[in-house]
CSV table of C-alpha atoms in Angstrom, one decimal:
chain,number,residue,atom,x,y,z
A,1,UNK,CA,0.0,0.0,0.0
A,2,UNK,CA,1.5,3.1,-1.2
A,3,UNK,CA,-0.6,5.0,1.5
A,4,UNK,CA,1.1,3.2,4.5
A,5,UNK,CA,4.9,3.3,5.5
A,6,UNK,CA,5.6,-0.3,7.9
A,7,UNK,CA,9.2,0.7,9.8
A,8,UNK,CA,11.2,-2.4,11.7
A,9,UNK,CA,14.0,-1.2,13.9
A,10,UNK,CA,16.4,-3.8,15.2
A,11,UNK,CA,18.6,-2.9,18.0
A,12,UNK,CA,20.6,-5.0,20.7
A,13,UNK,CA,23.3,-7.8,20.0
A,14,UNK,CA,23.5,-11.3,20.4
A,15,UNK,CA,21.0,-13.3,21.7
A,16,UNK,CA,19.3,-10.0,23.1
A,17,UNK,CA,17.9,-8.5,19.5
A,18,UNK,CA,14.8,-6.8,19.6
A,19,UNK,CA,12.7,-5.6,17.0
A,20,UNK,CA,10.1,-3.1,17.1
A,21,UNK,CA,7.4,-3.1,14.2
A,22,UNK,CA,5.2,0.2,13.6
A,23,UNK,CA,2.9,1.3,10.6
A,24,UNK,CA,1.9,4.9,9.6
A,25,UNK,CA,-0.5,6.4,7.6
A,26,UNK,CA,1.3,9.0,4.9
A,27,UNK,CA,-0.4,12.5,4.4
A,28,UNK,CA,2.0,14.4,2.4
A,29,UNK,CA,5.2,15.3,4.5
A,30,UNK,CA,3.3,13.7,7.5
A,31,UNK,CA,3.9,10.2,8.9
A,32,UNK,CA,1.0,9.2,11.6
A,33,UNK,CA,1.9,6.8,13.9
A,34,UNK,CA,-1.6,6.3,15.1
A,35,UNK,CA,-1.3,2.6,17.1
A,36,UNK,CA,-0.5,3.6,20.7
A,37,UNK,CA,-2.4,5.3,23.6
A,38,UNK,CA,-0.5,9.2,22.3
A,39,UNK,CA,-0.6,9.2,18.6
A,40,UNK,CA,2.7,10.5,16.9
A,41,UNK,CA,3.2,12.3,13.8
A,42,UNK,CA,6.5,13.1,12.0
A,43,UNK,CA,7.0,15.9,9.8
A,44,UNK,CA,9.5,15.5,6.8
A,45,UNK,CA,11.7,18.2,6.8
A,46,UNK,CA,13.5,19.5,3.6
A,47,UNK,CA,17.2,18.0,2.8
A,48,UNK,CA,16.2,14.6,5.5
A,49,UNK,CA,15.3,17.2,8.3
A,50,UNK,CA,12.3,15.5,10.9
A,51,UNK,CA,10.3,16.3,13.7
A,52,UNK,CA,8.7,14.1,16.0
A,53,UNK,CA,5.8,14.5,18.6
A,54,UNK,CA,2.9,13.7,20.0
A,55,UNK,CA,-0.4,15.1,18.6
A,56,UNK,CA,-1.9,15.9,21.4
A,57,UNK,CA,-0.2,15.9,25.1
A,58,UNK,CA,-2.8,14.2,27.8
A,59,UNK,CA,-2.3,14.7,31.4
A,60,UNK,CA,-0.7,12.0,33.1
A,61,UNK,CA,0.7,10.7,30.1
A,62,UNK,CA,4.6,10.9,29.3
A,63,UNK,CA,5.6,12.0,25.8
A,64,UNK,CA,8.6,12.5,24.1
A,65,UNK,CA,9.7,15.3,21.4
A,66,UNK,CA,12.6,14.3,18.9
A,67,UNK,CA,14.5,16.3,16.1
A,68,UNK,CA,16.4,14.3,13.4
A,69,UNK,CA,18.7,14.8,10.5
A,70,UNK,CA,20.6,13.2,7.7
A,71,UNK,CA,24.5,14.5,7.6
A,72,UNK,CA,25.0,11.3,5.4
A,73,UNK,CA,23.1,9.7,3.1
A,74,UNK,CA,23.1,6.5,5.1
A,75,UNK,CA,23.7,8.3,8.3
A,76,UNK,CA,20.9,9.8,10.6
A,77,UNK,CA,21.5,11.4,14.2
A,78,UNK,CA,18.4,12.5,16.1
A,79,UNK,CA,17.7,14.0,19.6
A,80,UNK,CA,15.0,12.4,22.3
A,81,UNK,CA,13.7,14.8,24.7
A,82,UNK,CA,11.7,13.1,27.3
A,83,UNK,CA,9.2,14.2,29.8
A,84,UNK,CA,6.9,13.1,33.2
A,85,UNK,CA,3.6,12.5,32.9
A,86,UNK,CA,3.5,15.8,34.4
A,87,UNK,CA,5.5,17.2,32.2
A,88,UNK,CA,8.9,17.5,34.0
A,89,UNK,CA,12.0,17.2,31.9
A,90,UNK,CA,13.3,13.5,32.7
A,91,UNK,CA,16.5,13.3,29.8
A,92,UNK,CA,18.0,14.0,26.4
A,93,UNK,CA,19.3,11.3,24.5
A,94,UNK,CA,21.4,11.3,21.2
A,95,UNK,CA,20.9,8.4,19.0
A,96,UNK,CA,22.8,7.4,15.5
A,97,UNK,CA,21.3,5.7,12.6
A,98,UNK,CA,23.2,3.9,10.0
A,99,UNK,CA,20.7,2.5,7.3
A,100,UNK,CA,21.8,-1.2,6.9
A,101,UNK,CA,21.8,-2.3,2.8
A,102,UNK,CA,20.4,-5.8,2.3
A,103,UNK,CA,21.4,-7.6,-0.5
């Protein structure tokens, strides 16, 4: 379905792999992540810019707010900012992405 984006990210080594599953809904430059309790969207910035939140922040819920960018083709960093369910600051986390070619 052109209409649908399905995303698998793999992390951990060994015996202790995980792999998380999601599908969203494409509108435009908008991914909506639309399966858990606090729906997500992600905006598609120009030149592999993103932006990541929730749509709507309930009380008593924790959320999360994310900038990401490309500064390599393959390459992606992108910064987690996470909050409380009463919206306290709890961390900031840098992650880096390396898109992994199957053949």
């Amino acid at each position: 379905d052109h209409h649908h984006l399905v995303q698998q990210l793999k992390f951990g080594t060994g015996t202790s792999v995980r792999t998380i599953t999601s599908t969203a809904r494409i509108d435009g430059s908008i991914l909506h992540f639309d399966q858990s309790t606090l729906p997500v969207q992600v905006l598609l910035l120009p030149d592999g810019a993103s932006s990541n939140c929730p749509r709507e922040v309930k009380p008593g819920h924790r959320f999360v707010l994310e900038i990401g960018w490309l500064y390599q083709p393959d390459h992606r960093q992108r910064l987690i900012r996470s909050y409380s369910d009463k919206g306290d600051f709890l961390s900031l986390t840098l992650v880096k992405e390396e898109r992994v070619k199957r053949f």
